[in-house]
Amino acid sequence: MQTLDAIKTRRSIGNVTNETVPEDMVEAVIQAGCWAPNHHQTNPFRFVVFEGEGRAILQKAWLEGARRESVNMTESDLDFKLSRLETKALRAPTIVMVWAACGRGAAKNPPVWEDLAAVSACLQNMSLAAHDLGLGSIWRTGNIVSYPEIQALCQTQNDAFDADKGDEVMGFLYLGFPNHDAKMPERDAVNAEVLTTWVR
């Protein structure tokens, strides 16, 4: 697929089947994310992949955070809220949590916002790679990214979430094979001309 075609035809697809996404495809999507530009090559991208029963760990942290955040709710309102959240971590066979590990450069570090921007670019690369591989994907955020219960899951072999350094959970990329019975999302073309100023 040509790059411009991929950019134009990619859509956020949340309606996917339960078919397992092969590990090599998930790895290819993540590797594509790691090609995102980043100042001083600090490589601030970090990933946690939830699949199968592992999604229950994400679900538990999500519900615990929502429950803690809702201490002033009535019991009936809280039950309703939690019932709506119960299946969110099960909406796709693979969920990749992407977080930014800021200020980890060996010699020189860019401002925190540049590391966050790099991880946003990483997520766009991942979305385009998923599209190229025939997968559906959707990038989701929300209050969940600020839950300590979720941030505690942000660990790698050599690193862990550190809010004092400016770390952020940048979102969740839901991956799966598109449900072709569902209507594809539409998107209007944006007229870049009216958004652009040329200085010559």
Coordinates of N, CA and C in Angstrom, one line a residue:
M1 N 0.9 -1.2 0.0 CA 0.0 0.0 0.0 C 0.9 1.2 0.0
Q2 N 0.6 2.2 -0.9 CA 1.4 3.4 -0.9 C 1.1 4.2 0.3
T3 N 2.1 5.0 0.8 CA 1.9 5.7 2.0 C 0.8 6.7 2.0
L4 N 0.6 7.5 1.0 CA -0.5 8.5 0.9 C -1.8 7.8 0.9
D5 N -1.9 6.6 0.2 CA -3.2 5.9 0.2 C -3.5 5.4 1.6
A6 N -2.5 4.9 2.3 CA -2.7 4.4 3.7 C -3.2 5.5 4.6
I7 N -2.6 6.7 4.4 CA -3.0 7.8 5.3 C -4.5 8.2 5.0
K8 N -4.8 8.2 3.7 CA -6.2 8.7 3.3 C -7.2 7.6 3.6
T9 N -6.9 6.3 3.6 CA -7.9 5.3 3.7 C -8.0 4.7 5.1
R10 N -7.0 5.0 6.0 CA -7.1 4.5 7.4 C -8.3 5.1 8.1
R11 N -9.0 4.3 8.9 CA -10.1 4.7 9.7 C -10.0 4.2 11.1
S12 N -10.6 4.8 12.0 CA -10.7 4.3 13.4 C -11.7 3.2 13.4
I13 N -11.3 2.0 13.6 CA -12.3 0.8 13.5 C -12.3 0.1 14.9
G14 N -13.4 0.3 15.6 CA -13.6 -0.3 16.9 C -14.4 -1.6 16.8
N15 N -15.1 -1.9 15.7 CA -15.9 -3.1 15.5 C -15.0 -4.2 14.9
V16 N -14.5 -5.0 15.8 CA -13.6 -6.1 15.3 C -14.1 -7.4 15.7
T17 N -13.6 -8.5 15.1 CA -14.0 -9.8 15.5 C -13.2 -10.3 16.7
N18 N -13.5 -11.5 17.2 CA -12.8 -12.1 18.3 C -11.6 -12.9 17.9
E19 N -11.3 -12.9 16.5 CA -10.2 -13.7 16.0 C -8.9 -13.2 16.6
T20 N -8.1 -14.1 17.0 CA -6.8 -13.8 17.6 C -5.9 -13.1 16.6
V21 N -5.2 -12.1 17.0 CA -4.3 -11.4 16.1 C -2.9 -12.1 16.2
P22 N -2.3 -12.6 15.2 CA -1.0 -13.3 15.3 C 0.0 -12.4 15.9
E23 N 0.9 -13.1 16.7 CA 1.9 -12.3 17.5 C 2.8 -11.6 16.5
D24 N 3.2 -12.1 15.4 CA 4.1 -11.4 14.5 C 3.5 -10.2 13.9
M25 N 2.1 -10.1 13.8 CA 1.5 -8.9 13.3 C 1.5 -7.8 14.4
V26 N 1.3 -8.3 15.6 CA 1.3 -7.3 16.8 C 2.7 -6.7 16.9
E27 N 3.7 -7.6 16.8 CA 5.1 -7.2 16.8 C 5.4 -6.2 15.7
A28 N 4.9 -6.5 14.5 CA 5.2 -5.6 13.4 C 4.6 -4.2 13.6
V29 N 3.4 -4.2 14.2 CA 2.7 -2.9 14.5 C 3.5 -2.1 15.5
I30 N 4.0 -2.8 16.5 CA 4.8 -2.1 17.6 C 6.1 -1.6 17.0
Q31 N 6.8 -2.4 16.2 CA 8.0 -2.0 15.6 C 7.9 -0.8 14.7
A32 N 6.7 -0.8 14.0 CA 6.5 0.4 13.1 C 6.4 1.7 14.0
G33 N 5.8 1.5 15.2 CA 5.7 2.7 16.1 C 7.1 3.2 16.5
C34 N 8.0 2.3 16.6 CA 9.4 2.6 17.1 C 10.2 3.4 16.0
W35 N 9.6 3.5 14.8 CA 10.3 4.3 13.7 C 9.9 5.7 13.8
A36 N 9.0 6.1 14.7 CA 8.6 7.5 14.8 C 9.7 8.4 15.1
P37 N 9.7 9.6 14.5 CA 10.8 10.6 14.8 C 10.8 11.0 16.3
N38 N 12.0 11.1 16.8 CA 12.1 11.6 18.2 C 13.4 12.3 18.5
H39 N 13.3 13.4 19.1 CA 14.5 14.3 19.3 C 15.6 13.6 20.1
H40 N 16.8 13.7 19.7 CA 17.9 13.1 20.4 C 17.8 11.6 20.5
Q41 N 16.9 11.0 19.7 CA 16.7 9.5 19.7 C 16.6 9.0 21.1
T42 N 15.8 9.6 21.9 CA 15.5 9.1 23.3 C 14.6 7.9 23.3
N43 N 13.9 7.7 22.2 CA 13.0 6.5 22.0 C 12.1 6.4 23.3
P44 N 11.2 7.3 23.5 CA 10.4 7.3 24.7 C 9.2 6.4 24.6
F45 N 9.1 5.6 23.6 CA 7.9 4.7 23.4 C 8.0 3.5 24.3
R46 N 6.9 3.2 25.0 CA 6.9 2.0 25.8 C 5.5 1.3 25.6
F47 N 5.5 0.0 25.7 CA 4.3 -0.7 25.3 C 3.9 -1.8 26.3
V48 N 2.7 -2.0 26.6 CA 2.2 -3.2 27.3 C 1.1 -3.8 26.5
V49 N 1.2 -5.1 26.2 CA 0.3 -5.8 25.3 C -0.6 -6.7 26.2
F50 N -1.9 -6.5 26.1 CA -2.9 -7.3 26.8 C -3.7 -8.2 25.8
E51 N -3.6 -9.5 26.0 CA -4.3 -10.4 25.1 C -4.9 -11.5 26.0
G52 N -5.9 -12.2 25.4 CA -6.5 -13.3 26.1 C -6.9 -13.0 27.5
E53 N -6.6 -13.9 28.5 CA -6.9 -13.6 29.9 C -6.1 -12.4 30.4
G54 N -5.1 -12.0 29.8 CA -4.3 -10.9 30.3 C -5.1 -9.6 30.3
R55 N -6.2 -9.6 29.4 CA -7.0 -8.4 29.4 C -7.8 -8.2 30.7
A56 N -8.0 -9.3 31.5 CA -8.6 -9.2 32.8 C -7.8 -8.3 33.7
I57 N -6.5 -8.3 33.6 CA -5.7 -7.5 34.5 C -5.9 -6.0 34.2
L58 N -6.0 -5.7 32.9 CA -6.4 -4.3 32.5 C -7.8 -4.0 33.0
Q59 N -8.7 -4.9 32.8 CA -10.1 -4.6 33.2 C -10.2 -4.4 34.7
K60 N -9.5 -5.2 35.5 CA -9.5 -5.0 37.0 C -9.0 -3.6 37.4
A61 N -7.8 -3.2 36.8 CA -7.2 -1.9 37.1 C -8.2 -0.8 36.7
W62 N -8.8 -1.0 35.5 CA -9.8 0.0 35.0 C -10.9 0.2 36.0
L63 N -11.5 -0.9 36.5 CA -12.7 -0.9 37.4 C -12.3 -0.3 38.7
E64 N -11.1 -0.7 39.2 CA -10.6 -0.2 40.5 C -10.4 1.3 40.5
G65 N -9.9 1.8 39.4 CA -9.7 3.2 39.2 C -11.0 4.0 39.1
A66 N -11.9 3.4 38.4 CA -13.2 4.0 38.3 C -14.0 4.1 39.6
R67 N -13.9 3.0 40.3 CA -14.5 2.9 41.6 C -13.9 3.9 42.6
R68 N -12.6 4.0 42.6 CA -12.0 5.0 43.5 C -12.3 6.4 43.1
E69 N -12.4 6.7 41.8 CA -12.7 8.0 41.3 C -14.2 8.4 41.6
S70 N -15.0 7.5 41.9 CA -16.5 7.7 42.0 C -17.0 7.6 43.4
V71 N -16.1 7.9 44.4 CA -16.5 7.7 45.8 C -17.8 8.5 46.2
N72 N -18.1 9.6 45.5 CA -19.2 10.4 45.9 C -20.5 10.0 45.1
M73 N -20.4 9.0 44.3 CA -21.6 8.6 43.6 C -22.5 7.8 44.5
T74 N -23.8 7.8 44.1 CA -24.7 6.9 44.8 C -24.4 5.4 44.4
E75 N -24.8 4.5 45.2 CA -24.5 3.1 44.9 C -25.1 2.7 43.5
S76 N -26.3 3.1 43.3 CA -26.9 2.7 42.0 C -26.2 3.3 40.8
D77 N -25.8 4.6 40.9 CA -25.1 5.3 39.8 C -23.7 4.6 39.6
L78 N -23.1 4.2 40.7 CA -21.8 3.6 40.6 C -22.0 2.2 39.9
D79 N -23.0 1.4 40.3 CA -23.2 0.1 39.7 C -23.5 0.3 38.2
F80 N -24.2 1.3 37.8 CA -24.5 1.6 36.4 C -23.2 1.9 35.7
K81 N -22.4 2.8 36.3 CA -21.1 3.2 35.6 C -20.2 2.0 35.5
L82 N -20.1 1.2 36.5 CA -19.2 0.0 36.4 C -19.7 -1.1 35.4
S83 N -21.0 -1.2 35.4 CA -21.5 -2.2 34.4 C -21.2 -1.8 33.0
R84 N -21.2 -0.5 32.7 CA -20.8 0.0 31.4 C -19.3 -0.2 31.1
L85 N -18.5 -0.2 32.1 CA -17.1 -0.4 31.9 C -16.6 -1.8 31.9
E86 N -17.4 -2.7 32.4 CA -17.0 -4.1 32.6 C -16.4 -4.8 31.3
T87 N -16.9 -4.4 30.2 CA -16.5 -5.2 29.0 C -15.5 -4.3 28.1
K88 N -15.2 -3.1 28.5 CA -14.4 -2.2 27.7 C -13.0 -2.9 27.4
A89 N -12.4 -3.6 28.3 CA -11.1 -4.2 28.1 C -11.2 -5.5 27.3
L90 N -12.4 -5.8 26.9 CA -12.6 -7.1 26.1 C -13.2 -6.8 24.7
R91 N -13.1 -5.5 24.3 CA -13.7 -5.1 23.0 C -12.8 -5.5 21.8
A92 N -11.6 -5.9 22.1 CA -10.7 -6.3 21.0 C -9.8 -7.4 21.5
P93 N -9.4 -8.3 20.6 CA -8.5 -9.4 21.1 C -7.2 -9.0 21.6
T94 N -6.7 -7.8 21.1 CA -5.4 -7.3 21.5 C -5.5 -5.8 21.8
I95 N -5.0 -5.4 23.0 CA -5.0 -4.0 23.3 C -3.5 -3.7 23.7
V96 N -3.0 -2.7 23.0 CA -1.7 -2.2 23.3 C -1.7 -0.9 24.0
M97 N -1.3 -0.9 25.3 CA -1.2 0.4 26.0 C 0.1 1.0 25.7
V98 N 0.1 2.2 25.3 CA 1.3 2.9 24.9 C 1.6 4.1 25.8
W99 N 2.7 4.1 26.4 CA 3.1 5.1 27.4 C 4.4 5.8 27.1
A100 N 4.5 7.0 27.5 CA 5.7 7.8 27.2 C 6.6 7.8 28.4
A101 N 7.8 7.3 28.2 CA 8.9 7.4 29.3 C 9.8 8.6 29.0
C102 N 9.5 9.6 29.7 CA 10.2 10.9 29.4 C 11.5 11.0 30.1
G103 N 12.4 11.8 29.6 CA 13.7 12.1 30.2 C 14.6 11.0 30.4
R104 N 14.6 10.0 29.5 CA 15.4 8.8 29.7 C 16.6 8.8 28.8
G105 N 16.9 10.0 28.2 CA 18.0 10.0 27.3 C 19.4 9.9 28.0
A106 N 20.3 9.2 27.4 CA 21.6 8.9 28.1 C 22.4 10.2 28.3
A107 N 22.3 11.1 27.3 CA 23.2 12.3 27.4 C 22.3 13.5 27.5
K108 N 21.5 13.8 26.5 CA 20.7 15.0 26.4 C 19.2 14.7 26.2
N109 N 18.4 15.4 26.9 CA 16.9 15.1 26.8 C 16.2 16.3 26.2
P110 N 15.2 16.1 25.4 CA 14.4 17.2 24.9 C 13.4 17.6 26.0
P111 N 12.6 18.7 25.8 CA 11.6 19.0 26.8 C 10.5 17.8 26.8
V112 N 9.8 17.7 27.9 CA 8.9 16.6 28.0 C 7.9 16.6 26.9
W113 N 7.4 17.7 26.4 CA 6.4 17.8 25.4 C 6.9 17.1 24.1
E114 N 8.2 17.2 23.9 CA 8.7 16.6 22.6 C 8.7 15.0 22.7
D115 N 8.9 14.5 23.9 CA 8.8 13.1 24.1 C 7.3 12.6 23.9
L116 N 6.4 13.4 24.5 CA 5.0 13.1 24.3 C 4.6 13.2 22.8
A117 N 5.1 14.2 22.1 CA 4.8 14.3 20.7 C 5.3 13.1 19.9
A118 N 6.5 12.6 20.3 CA 7.1 11.5 19.6 C 6.2 10.3 19.8
V119 N 5.7 10.1 21.0 CA 4.8 8.9 21.3 C 3.5 9.0 20.5
S120 N 3.0 10.2 20.4 CA 1.8 10.4 19.5 C 2.1 10.0 18.1
A121 N 3.3 10.4 17.6 CA 3.7 10.0 16.2 C 3.8 8.5 16.2
C122 N 4.3 7.9 17.2 CA 4.4 6.4 17.3 C 3.0 5.8 17.2
L123 N 2.1 6.3 17.8 CA 0.7 5.7 17.8 C 0.1 5.9 16.4
Q124 N 0.4 7.0 15.7 CA 0.0 7.1 14.3 C 0.7 6.1 13.4
N125 N 2.0 5.9 13.6 CA 2.7 4.9 12.8 C 2.0 3.5 13.0
M126 N 1.7 3.2 14.3 CA 1.1 1.9 14.6 C -0.3 1.8 13.9
S127 N -1.0 2.8 13.9 CA -2.4 2.8 13.3 C -2.2 2.5 11.8
L128 N -1.3 3.2 11.2 CA -1.0 3.0 9.7 C -0.5 1.6 9.4
A129 N 0.4 1.1 10.3 CA 0.9 -0.3 10.1 C -0.2 -1.3 10.2
A130 N -1.1 -1.1 11.2 CA -2.2 -2.0 11.4 C -3.1 -2.0 10.2
H131 N -3.4 -0.8 9.6 CA -4.2 -0.7 8.4 C -3.5 -1.4 7.3
D132 N -2.2 -1.3 7.1 CA -1.5 -1.9 6.0 C -1.5 -3.4 6.1
L133 N -1.6 -3.9 7.4 CA -1.6 -5.4 7.6 C -3.1 -6.0 7.5
G134 N -4.0 -5.1 7.3 CA -5.4 -5.6 7.2 C -6.1 -5.7 8.5
L135 N -5.6 -5.0 9.5 CA -6.2 -5.0 10.8 C -7.0 -3.7 11.0
G136 N -8.0 -3.8 11.9 CA -8.7 -2.6 12.3 C -8.1 -2.2 13.6
S137 N -8.0 -0.8 13.8 CA -7.5 -0.3 15.1 C -8.2 1.0 15.4
I138 N -8.2 1.3 16.7 CA -8.7 2.5 17.2 C -7.9 2.9 18.4
W139 N -7.5 4.2 18.4 CA -6.7 4.8 19.5 C -7.7 5.4 20.5
R140 N -7.7 5.0 21.7 CA -8.6 5.5 22.7 C -7.8 6.0 23.9
T141 N -8.4 7.1 24.5 CA -7.8 7.7 25.7 C -8.9 7.8 26.8
G142 N -9.0 8.9 27.4 CA -10.0 9.1 28.4 C -9.4 9.2 29.8
N143 N -10.3 9.4 30.8 CA -9.8 9.5 32.2 C -8.9 8.4 32.7
I144 N -9.1 7.2 32.1 CA -8.4 6.0 32.5 C -6.9 6.2 32.5
V145 N -6.4 7.1 31.5 CA -4.9 7.2 31.4 C -4.3 7.9 32.6
S146 N -5.1 8.5 33.5 CA -4.6 9.2 34.7 C -4.8 8.3 35.9
Y147 N -5.4 7.1 35.8 CA -5.6 6.3 37.0 C -4.2 5.7 37.4
P148 N -3.9 5.9 38.7 CA -2.7 5.2 39.2 C -2.7 3.7 39.0
E149 N -3.9 3.1 39.1 CA -4.0 1.7 38.9 C -3.5 1.2 37.5
I150 N -3.8 2.1 36.5 CA -3.4 1.8 35.1 C -1.9 2.1 35.0
Q151 N -1.5 3.3 35.5 CA 0.0 3.6 35.4 C 0.9 2.6 36.1
A152 N 0.4 1.9 37.1 CA 1.2 0.9 37.8 C 1.5 -0.3 36.9
L153 N 0.7 -0.4 35.8 CA 0.9 -1.5 34.8 C 2.0 -1.2 33.8
C154 N 2.4 0.1 33.8 CA 3.4 0.5 32.8 C 4.8 0.2 33.3
Q155 N 5.2 -1.0 32.9 CA 6.6 -1.5 33.3 C 7.2 -2.2 32.1
T156 N 8.5 -2.1 32.0 CA 9.2 -2.9 31.0 C 10.3 -3.7 31.8
Q157 N 11.2 -4.4 31.1 CA 12.2 -5.1 31.8 C 13.1 -4.2 32.6
N158 N 13.3 -2.9 32.1 CA 14.3 -2.0 32.7 C 13.7 -0.7 33.1
D159 N 12.4 -0.6 33.1 CA 11.8 0.8 33.3 C 10.4 0.6 33.9
A160 N 10.0 1.7 34.6 CA 8.7 1.8 35.1 C 8.2 3.2 35.1
F161 N 6.9 3.3 35.1 CA 6.2 4.7 35.1 C 6.7 5.6 36.2
D162 N 7.1 6.8 35.8 CA 7.6 7.8 36.8 C 6.9 9.1 36.5
A163 N 5.9 9.5 37.2 CA 5.1 10.7 37.0 C 6.0 11.9 37.2
D164 N 7.0 11.8 38.1 CA 7.9 13.0 38.3 C 8.7 13.3 37.1
K165 N 9.0 12.4 36.2 CA 9.7 12.7 35.0 C 8.8 13.1 33.9
G166 N 7.5 13.2 34.1 CA 6.6 13.6 33.1 C 6.0 12.5 32.3
D167 N 6.1 11.3 32.7 CA 5.6 10.1 32.0 C 4.1 10.3 31.9
E168 N 3.5 9.8 30.8 CA 2.1 9.8 30.5 C 1.7 8.5 29.8
V169 N 0.5 8.0 30.2 CA -0.1 7.0 29.3 C -0.8 7.7 28.2
M170 N -0.3 7.4 27.0 CA -0.8 8.2 25.8 C -2.0 7.5 25.2
G171 N -2.4 6.3 25.6 CA -3.6 5.7 25.1 C -3.5 4.2 24.9
F172 N -4.6 3.7 24.4 CA -4.7 2.3 24.1 C -5.0 2.1 22.6
L173 N -4.3 1.2 22.0 CA -4.6 0.9 20.6 C -5.2 -0.5 20.6
Y174 N -6.5 -0.4 20.3 CA -7.3 -1.7 20.2 C -7.0 -2.3 18.8
L175 N -6.7 -3.6 18.7 CA -6.3 -4.2 17.4 C -7.2 -5.5 17.2
G176 N -7.6 -5.7 16.0 CA -8.4 -6.9 15.7 C -8.6 -6.9 14.2
F177 N -9.2 -8.0 13.7 CA -9.6 -8.1 12.3 C -11.0 -7.4 12.2
P178 N -11.1 -6.5 11.2 CA -12.4 -5.8 11.1 C -13.6 -6.7 10.9
N179 N -14.7 -6.3 11.5 CA -16.0 -6.9 11.3 C -16.5 -6.4 10.0
H180 N -16.5 -7.1 8.9 CA -16.9 -6.6 7.6 C -18.4 -6.5 7.4
D181 N -19.1 -7.0 8.4 CA -20.6 -6.8 8.4 C -20.9 -5.4 8.9
A182 N -20.0 -4.7 9.6 CA -20.3 -3.4 10.1 C -19.9 -2.3 9.1
K183 N -20.7 -1.2 9.2 CA -20.4 -0.1 8.2 C -19.1 0.5 8.5
M184 N -18.3 0.8 7.5 CA -17.0 1.4 7.7 C -17.2 2.9 8.0
P185 N -16.5 3.4 9.0 CA -16.6 4.8 9.3 C -16.3 5.7 8.1
E186 N -17.0 6.8 8.0 CA -16.7 7.7 6.9 C -16.0 8.9 7.5
R187 N -15.3 9.6 6.6 CA -14.5 10.8 7.0 C -14.5 11.7 5.8
D188 N -14.8 13.0 6.1 CA -14.8 14.0 5.1 C -13.4 14.5 4.9
A189 N -13.0 14.8 3.6 CA -11.7 15.3 3.4 C -11.6 16.7 4.0
V190 N -10.5 17.0 4.5 CA -10.2 18.3 5.1 C -9.5 19.2 4.0
N191 N -10.0 20.4 3.9 CA -9.4 21.3 2.9 C -8.2 22.0 3.6
A192 N -7.0 21.4 3.3 CA -5.8 22.0 3.9 C -5.5 23.4 3.5
E193 N -6.0 23.8 2.3 CA -5.8 25.2 1.8 C -6.2 26.2 2.8
V194 N -7.4 26.0 3.4 CA -7.9 27.0 4.3 C -7.2 27.0 5.7
L195 N -6.4 26.0 6.0 CA -5.7 25.8 7.2 C -4.2 26.2 7.1
T196 N -3.8 26.7 5.9 CA -2.4 26.9 5.6 C -2.1 28.3 5.2
T197 N -1.0 28.9 5.8 CA -0.5 30.2 5.4 C 0.9 30.0 4.8
W198 N 1.1 30.5 3.6 CA 2.4 30.4 2.9 C 3.1 31.7 3.1
V199 N 4.3 31.6 3.5 CA 5.2 32.8 3.7 C 6.4 32.6 2.7
R200 N 6.3 33.5 1.7 CA 7.4 33.4 0.7 C 8.2 34.7 0.6

